[in-house]
GROMACS .gro file of C-alpha atoms in nm:
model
  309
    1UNK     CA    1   7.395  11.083  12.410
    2UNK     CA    2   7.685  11.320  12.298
    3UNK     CA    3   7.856  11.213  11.974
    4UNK     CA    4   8.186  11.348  12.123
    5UNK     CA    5   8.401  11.293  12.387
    6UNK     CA    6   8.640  11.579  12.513
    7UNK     CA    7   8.955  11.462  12.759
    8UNK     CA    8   9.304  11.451  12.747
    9UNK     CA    9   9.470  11.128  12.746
   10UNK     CA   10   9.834  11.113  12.643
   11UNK     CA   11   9.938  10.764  12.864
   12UNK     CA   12   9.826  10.393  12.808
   13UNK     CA   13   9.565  10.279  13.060
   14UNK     CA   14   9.533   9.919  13.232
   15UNK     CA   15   9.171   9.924  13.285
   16UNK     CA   16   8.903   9.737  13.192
   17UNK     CA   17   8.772   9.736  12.809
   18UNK     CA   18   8.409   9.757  12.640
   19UNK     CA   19   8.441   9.364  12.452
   20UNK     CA   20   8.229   9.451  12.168
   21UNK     CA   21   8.484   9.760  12.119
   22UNK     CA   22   8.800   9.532  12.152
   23UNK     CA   23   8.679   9.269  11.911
   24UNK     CA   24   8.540   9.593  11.696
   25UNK     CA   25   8.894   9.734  11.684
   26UNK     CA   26   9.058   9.379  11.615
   27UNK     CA   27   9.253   9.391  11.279
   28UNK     CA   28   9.249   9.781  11.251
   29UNK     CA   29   9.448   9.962  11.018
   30UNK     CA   30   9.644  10.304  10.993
   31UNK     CA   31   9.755  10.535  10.783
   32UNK     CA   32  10.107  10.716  10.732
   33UNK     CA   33  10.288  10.978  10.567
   34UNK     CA   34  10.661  10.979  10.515
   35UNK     CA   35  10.669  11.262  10.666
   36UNK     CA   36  10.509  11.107  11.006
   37UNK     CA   37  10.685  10.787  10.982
   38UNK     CA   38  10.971  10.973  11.042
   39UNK     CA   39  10.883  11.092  11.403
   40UNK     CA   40  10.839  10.783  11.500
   41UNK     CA   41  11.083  10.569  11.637
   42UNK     CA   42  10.977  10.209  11.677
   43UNK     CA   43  10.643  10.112  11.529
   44UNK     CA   44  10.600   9.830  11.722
   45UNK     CA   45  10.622  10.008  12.056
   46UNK     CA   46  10.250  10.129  11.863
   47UNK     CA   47  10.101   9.900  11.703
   48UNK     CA   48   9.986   9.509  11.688
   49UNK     CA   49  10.148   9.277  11.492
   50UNK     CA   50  10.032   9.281  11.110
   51UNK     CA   51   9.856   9.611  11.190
   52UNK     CA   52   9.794   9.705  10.816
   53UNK     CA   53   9.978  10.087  10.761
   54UNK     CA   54   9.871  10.253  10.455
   55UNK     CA   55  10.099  10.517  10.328
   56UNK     CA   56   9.908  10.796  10.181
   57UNK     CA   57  10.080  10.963   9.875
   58UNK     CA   58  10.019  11.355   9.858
   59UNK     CA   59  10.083  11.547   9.585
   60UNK     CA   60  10.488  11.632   9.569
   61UNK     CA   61  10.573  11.331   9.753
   62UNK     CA   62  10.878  11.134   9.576
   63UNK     CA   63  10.803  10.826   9.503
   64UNK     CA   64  11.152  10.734   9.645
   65UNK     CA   65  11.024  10.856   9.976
   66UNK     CA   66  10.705  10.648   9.953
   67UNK     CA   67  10.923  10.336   9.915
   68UNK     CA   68  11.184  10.396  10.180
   69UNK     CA   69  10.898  10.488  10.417
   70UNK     CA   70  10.710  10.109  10.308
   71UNK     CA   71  11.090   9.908  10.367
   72UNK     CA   72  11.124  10.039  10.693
   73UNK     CA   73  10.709   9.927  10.771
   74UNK     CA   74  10.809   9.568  10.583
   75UNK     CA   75  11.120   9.580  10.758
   76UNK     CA   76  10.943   9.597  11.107
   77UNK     CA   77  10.713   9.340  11.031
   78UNK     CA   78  10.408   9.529  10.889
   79UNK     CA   79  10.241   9.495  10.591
   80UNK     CA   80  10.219   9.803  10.392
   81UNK     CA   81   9.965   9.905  10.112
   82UNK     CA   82  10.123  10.234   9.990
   83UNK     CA   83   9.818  10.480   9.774
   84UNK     CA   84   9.811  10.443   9.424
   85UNK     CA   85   9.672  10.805   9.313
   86UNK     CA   86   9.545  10.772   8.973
   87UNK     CA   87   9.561  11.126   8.885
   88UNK     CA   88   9.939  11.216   8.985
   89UNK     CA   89  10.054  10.889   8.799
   90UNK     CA   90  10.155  10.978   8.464
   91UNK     CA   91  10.088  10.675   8.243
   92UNK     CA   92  10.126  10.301   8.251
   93UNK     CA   93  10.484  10.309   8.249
   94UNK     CA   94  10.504  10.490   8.545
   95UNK     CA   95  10.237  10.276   8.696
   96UNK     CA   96  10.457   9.960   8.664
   97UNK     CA   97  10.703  10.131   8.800
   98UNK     CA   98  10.606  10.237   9.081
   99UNK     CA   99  10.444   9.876   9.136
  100UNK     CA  100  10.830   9.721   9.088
  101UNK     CA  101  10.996   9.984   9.305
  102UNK     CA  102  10.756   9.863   9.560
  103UNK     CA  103  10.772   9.530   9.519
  104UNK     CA  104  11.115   9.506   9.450
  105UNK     CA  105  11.248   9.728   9.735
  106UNK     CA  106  10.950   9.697  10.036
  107UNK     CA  107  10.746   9.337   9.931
  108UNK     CA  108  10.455   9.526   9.886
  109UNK     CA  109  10.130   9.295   9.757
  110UNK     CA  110   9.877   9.512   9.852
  111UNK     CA  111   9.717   9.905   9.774
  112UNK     CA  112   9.477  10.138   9.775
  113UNK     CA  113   9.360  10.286   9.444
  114UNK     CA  114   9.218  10.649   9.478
  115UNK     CA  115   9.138  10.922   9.181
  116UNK     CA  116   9.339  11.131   9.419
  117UNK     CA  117   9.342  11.467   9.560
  118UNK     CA  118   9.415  11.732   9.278
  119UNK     CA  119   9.197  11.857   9.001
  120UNK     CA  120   9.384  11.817   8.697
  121UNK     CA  121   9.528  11.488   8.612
  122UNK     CA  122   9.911  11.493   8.577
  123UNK     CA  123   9.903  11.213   8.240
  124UNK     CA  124   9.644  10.952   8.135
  125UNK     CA  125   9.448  10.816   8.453
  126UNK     CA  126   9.137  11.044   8.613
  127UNK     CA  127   9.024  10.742   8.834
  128UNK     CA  128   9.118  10.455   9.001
  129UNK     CA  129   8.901  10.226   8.789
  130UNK     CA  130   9.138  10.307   8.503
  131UNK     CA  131   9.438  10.189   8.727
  132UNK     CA  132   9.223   9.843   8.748
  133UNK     CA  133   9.210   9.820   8.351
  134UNK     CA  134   9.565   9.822   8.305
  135UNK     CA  135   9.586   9.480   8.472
  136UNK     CA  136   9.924   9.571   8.602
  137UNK     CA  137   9.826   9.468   8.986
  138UNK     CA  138   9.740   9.139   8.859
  139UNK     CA  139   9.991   9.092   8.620
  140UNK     CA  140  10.241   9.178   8.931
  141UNK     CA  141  10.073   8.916   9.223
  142UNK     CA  142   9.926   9.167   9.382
  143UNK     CA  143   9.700   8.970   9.668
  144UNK     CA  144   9.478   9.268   9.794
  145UNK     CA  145   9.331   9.579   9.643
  146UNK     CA  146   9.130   9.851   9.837
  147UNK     CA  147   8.976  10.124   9.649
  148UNK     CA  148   8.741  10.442   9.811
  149UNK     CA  149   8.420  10.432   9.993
  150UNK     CA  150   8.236  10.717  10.074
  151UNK     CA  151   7.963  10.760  10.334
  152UNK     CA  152   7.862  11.098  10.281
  153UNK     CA  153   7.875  11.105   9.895
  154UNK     CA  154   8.170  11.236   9.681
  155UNK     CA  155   8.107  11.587   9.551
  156UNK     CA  156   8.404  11.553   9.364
  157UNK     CA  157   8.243  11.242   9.178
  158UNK     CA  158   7.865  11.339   9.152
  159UNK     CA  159   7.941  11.724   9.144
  160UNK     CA  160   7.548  11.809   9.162
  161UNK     CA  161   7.553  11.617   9.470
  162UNK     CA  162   7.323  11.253   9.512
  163UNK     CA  163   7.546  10.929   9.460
  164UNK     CA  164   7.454  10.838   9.095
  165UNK     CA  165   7.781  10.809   8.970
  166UNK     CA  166   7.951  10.677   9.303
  167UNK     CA  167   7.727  10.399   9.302
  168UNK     CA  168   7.768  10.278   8.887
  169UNK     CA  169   8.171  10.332   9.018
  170UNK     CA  170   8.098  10.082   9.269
  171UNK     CA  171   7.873   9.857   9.054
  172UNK     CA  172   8.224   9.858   8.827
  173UNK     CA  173   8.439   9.761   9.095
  174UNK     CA  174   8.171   9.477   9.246
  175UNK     CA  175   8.214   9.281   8.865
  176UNK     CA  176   8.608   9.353   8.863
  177UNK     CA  177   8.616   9.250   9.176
  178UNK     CA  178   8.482   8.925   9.052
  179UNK     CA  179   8.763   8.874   8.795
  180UNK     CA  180   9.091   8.975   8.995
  181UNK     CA  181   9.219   8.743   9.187
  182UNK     CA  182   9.364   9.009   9.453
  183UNK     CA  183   9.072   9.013   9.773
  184UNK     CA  184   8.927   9.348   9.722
  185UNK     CA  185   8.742   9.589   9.977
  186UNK     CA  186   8.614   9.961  10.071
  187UNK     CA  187   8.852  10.182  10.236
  188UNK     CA  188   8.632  10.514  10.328
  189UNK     CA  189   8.676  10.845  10.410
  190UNK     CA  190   8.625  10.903  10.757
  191UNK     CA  191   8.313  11.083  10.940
  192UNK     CA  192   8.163  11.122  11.303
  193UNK     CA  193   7.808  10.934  11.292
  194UNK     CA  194   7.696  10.605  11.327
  195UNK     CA  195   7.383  10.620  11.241
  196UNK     CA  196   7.467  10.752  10.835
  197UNK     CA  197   7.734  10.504  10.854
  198UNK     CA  198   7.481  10.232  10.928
  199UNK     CA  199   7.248  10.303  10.673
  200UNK     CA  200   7.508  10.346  10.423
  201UNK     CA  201   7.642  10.020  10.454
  202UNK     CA  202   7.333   9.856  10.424
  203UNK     CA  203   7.222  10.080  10.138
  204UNK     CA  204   7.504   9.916   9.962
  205UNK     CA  205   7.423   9.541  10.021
  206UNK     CA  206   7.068   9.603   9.940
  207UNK     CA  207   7.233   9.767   9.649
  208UNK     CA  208   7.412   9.433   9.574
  209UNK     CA  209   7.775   9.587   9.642
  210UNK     CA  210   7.909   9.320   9.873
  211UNK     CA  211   8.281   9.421   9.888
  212UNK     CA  212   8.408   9.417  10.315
  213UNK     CA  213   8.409   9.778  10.456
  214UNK     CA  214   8.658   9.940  10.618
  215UNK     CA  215   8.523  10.209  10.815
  216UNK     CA  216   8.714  10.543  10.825
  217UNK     CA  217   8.756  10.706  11.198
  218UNK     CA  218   8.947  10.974  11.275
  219UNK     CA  219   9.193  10.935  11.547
  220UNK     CA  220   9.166  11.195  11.858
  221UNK     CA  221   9.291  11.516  11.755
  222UNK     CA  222   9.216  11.886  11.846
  223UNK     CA  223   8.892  11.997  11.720
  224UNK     CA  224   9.009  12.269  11.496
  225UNK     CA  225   9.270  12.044  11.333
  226UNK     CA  226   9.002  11.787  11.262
  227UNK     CA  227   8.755  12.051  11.141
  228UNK     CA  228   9.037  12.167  10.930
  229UNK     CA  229   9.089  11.763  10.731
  230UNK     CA  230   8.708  11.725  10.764
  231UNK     CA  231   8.630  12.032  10.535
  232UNK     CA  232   8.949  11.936  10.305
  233UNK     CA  233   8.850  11.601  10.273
  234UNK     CA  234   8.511  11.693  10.188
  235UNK     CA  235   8.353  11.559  10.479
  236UNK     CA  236   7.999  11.593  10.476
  237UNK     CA  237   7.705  11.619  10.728
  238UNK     CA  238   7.826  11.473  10.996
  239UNK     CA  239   8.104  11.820  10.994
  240UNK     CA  240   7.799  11.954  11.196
  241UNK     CA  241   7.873  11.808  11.495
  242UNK     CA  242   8.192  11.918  11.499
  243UNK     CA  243   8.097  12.265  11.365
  244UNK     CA  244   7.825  12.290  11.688
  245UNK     CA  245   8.135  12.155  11.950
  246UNK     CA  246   8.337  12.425  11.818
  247UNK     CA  247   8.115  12.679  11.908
  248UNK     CA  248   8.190  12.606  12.294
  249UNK     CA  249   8.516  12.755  12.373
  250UNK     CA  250   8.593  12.592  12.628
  251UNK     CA  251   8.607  12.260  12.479
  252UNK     CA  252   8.758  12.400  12.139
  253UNK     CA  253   9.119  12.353  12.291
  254UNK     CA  254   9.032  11.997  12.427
  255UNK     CA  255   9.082  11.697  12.191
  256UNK     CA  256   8.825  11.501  12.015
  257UNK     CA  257   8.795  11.112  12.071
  258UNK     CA  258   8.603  10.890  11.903
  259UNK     CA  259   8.494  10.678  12.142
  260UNK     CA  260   8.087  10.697  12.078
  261UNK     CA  261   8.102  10.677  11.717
  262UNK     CA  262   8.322  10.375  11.721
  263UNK     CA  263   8.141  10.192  12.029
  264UNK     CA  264   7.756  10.246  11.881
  265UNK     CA  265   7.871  10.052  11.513
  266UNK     CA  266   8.089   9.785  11.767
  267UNK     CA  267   7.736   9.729  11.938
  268UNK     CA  268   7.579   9.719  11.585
  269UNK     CA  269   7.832   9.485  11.446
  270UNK     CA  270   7.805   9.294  11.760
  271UNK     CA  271   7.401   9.284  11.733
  272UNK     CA  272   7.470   9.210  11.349
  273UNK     CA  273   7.705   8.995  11.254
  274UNK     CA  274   7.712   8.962  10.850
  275UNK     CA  275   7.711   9.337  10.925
  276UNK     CA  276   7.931   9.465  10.604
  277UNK     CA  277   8.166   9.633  10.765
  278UNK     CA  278   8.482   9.427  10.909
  279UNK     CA  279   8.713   9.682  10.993
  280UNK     CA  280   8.832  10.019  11.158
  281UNK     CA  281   9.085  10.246  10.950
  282UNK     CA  282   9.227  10.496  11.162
  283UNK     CA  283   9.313  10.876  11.032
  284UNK     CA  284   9.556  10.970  11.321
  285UNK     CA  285   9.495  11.314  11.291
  286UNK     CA  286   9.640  11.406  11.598
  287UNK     CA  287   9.940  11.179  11.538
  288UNK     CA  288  10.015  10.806  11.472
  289UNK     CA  289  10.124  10.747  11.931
  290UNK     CA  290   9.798  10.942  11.991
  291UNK     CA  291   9.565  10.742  11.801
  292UNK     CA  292   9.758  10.397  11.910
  293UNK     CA  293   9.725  10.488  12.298
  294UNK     CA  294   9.352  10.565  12.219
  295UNK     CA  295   9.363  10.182  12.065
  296UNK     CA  296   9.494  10.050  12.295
  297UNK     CA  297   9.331  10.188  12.598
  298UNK     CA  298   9.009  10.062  12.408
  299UNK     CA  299   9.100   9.811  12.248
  300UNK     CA  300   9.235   9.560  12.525
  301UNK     CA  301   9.419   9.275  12.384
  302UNK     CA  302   9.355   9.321  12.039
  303UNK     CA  303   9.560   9.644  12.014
  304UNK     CA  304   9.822   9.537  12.213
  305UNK     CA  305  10.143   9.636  12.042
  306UNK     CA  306  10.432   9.437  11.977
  307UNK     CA  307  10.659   9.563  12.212
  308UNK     CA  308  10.451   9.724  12.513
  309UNK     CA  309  10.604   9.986  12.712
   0.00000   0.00000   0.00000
């Protein structure tokens, strides 16, 4: 069976849906960028209602942009959980306020903590655990906190590669998670397999790390754009499959979908029920309509936005 489907599909389709796919896809989240927010006009022409949007905070990004970008989400009716980057926040003060501006300006109670992107820490935090400590999130009401999962190892954690130190990080996070009173889960970096996926998440509850998964899939894109994130996110072996597709030129021009990767874990999860992982978390790397018209052609009722076109 190929991992990949090729086609181009730019409208929303009427047909039928796989069921174990639409109740798969039910709940899904996505992430945003100020930057992308902005080319989009009405989010709920897009999404469901309560979609969950992350707003991913690169490097550079004003934190006043961040914000404005999570009141217009609130504002529409979604609930946002902006990145908390440990290593571009500068020290506690400028933790709490950050978590104010939020909450003060957008009604944010939710957010993803992440070491973040860059090498060097800008001030006193290297990782998100350290974020945790400050007790700042709980001090503040904040009601859900996702922090990183990561399928295919982190080779920016465990540097000689194996998942030693990913796993003790996650052995950390299963007690806090036990103290906070904020529901806490796995947000993960995305990749192309189902099988690894699988095996990973039950690595992990054999492991006794029982926090809900949220299971990173990138959104349908152009295959050298996705090749592109995969090798800058550090995306691991599953990059093979893309890396063999792109050595067919006449599909390197043709976007990427993930419709076999996402229906083999719906028939898993379907098969499985206390299977660990409860959601999908979309990268729309071929842009936010993209990815929701690949939702909700596949999704069915489940993905249905707000205000269908």
């Amino acid at each position: 069976m190929a991992l990949l489907n090729f086609k181009k599909r730019e409208t929303v389709e009427n047909g039928p849906v796989n069921p174990t796919v639409e109740a798969f896809l039910k709940g899904y989240s996505i992430e945003v960028m100020p930057r992308t927010a902005e080319k989009v006009e009405d989010f709920r022409a897009l999404l469901p209602e309560g979609t969950r949007v992350y707003i991913a905070h690169i490097e550079g990004t004003p934190i006043e942009d961040m914000v404005a970008t999570a009141k217009r989400l609130a504002a529409e009716g979604y609930p946002v959980m902006p990145h908390f980057p440990a290593r571009i926040i500068k020290d506690a003060k400028t933790l709490e306020n950050w978590i104010a501006m939020y909450q003060g300006e957008a009604g944010v109670e939710q957010a993803l903590l992440l070491a973040g992107g860059v090498a060097e820490p800008h001030g006193d935090f290297h990782c998100s655990m350290q974020l945790m400590e400050t007790g700042l999130f709980d001090k503040a009401g904040f009601k859900r906190l996702h922090v990183a999962g990561h399928p295919e190892g982190n080779k920016d954690i465990d540097p000689k590669g194996g998942d030693a130190n990913v796993m003790d990080a996650l052995r950390w996070k299963q007690k806090f998670n036990e103290t906070t009173d904020a529901q806490m889960a796995l947000a993960t970096q995305f990749c192309f397999e189902a099988k690894p996926i699988i095996a990973w998440a039950n690595g992990l509850k054999d492991a006794g790390i029982d926090l809900p998964i949220h299971i990173g899939i990138a959104g349908p894109a152009k295959l050298q754009t996705l090749i592109k994130f995969a090798i800058a996110c550090g995306v691991g072996p599953s990059l093979k499959v893309l890396q063999k597709r792109a050595m067919d030129v006449s599909k390197l021009l043709l976007p990427y979908e993930p419709n076999d990767v996402v229906t083999e874990l719906a028939a898993h999860k379907a098969a499985n029920p206390d299977f660990n992982i409860t959601n999908v978390h979309f990268f729309p790397l071929g842009g936010i309509k993209t990815n929701a018209t690949w939702a909700i052609n596949n999704g069915g009722a489940s993905t249905r936005p707000v205000n269908p076109t």
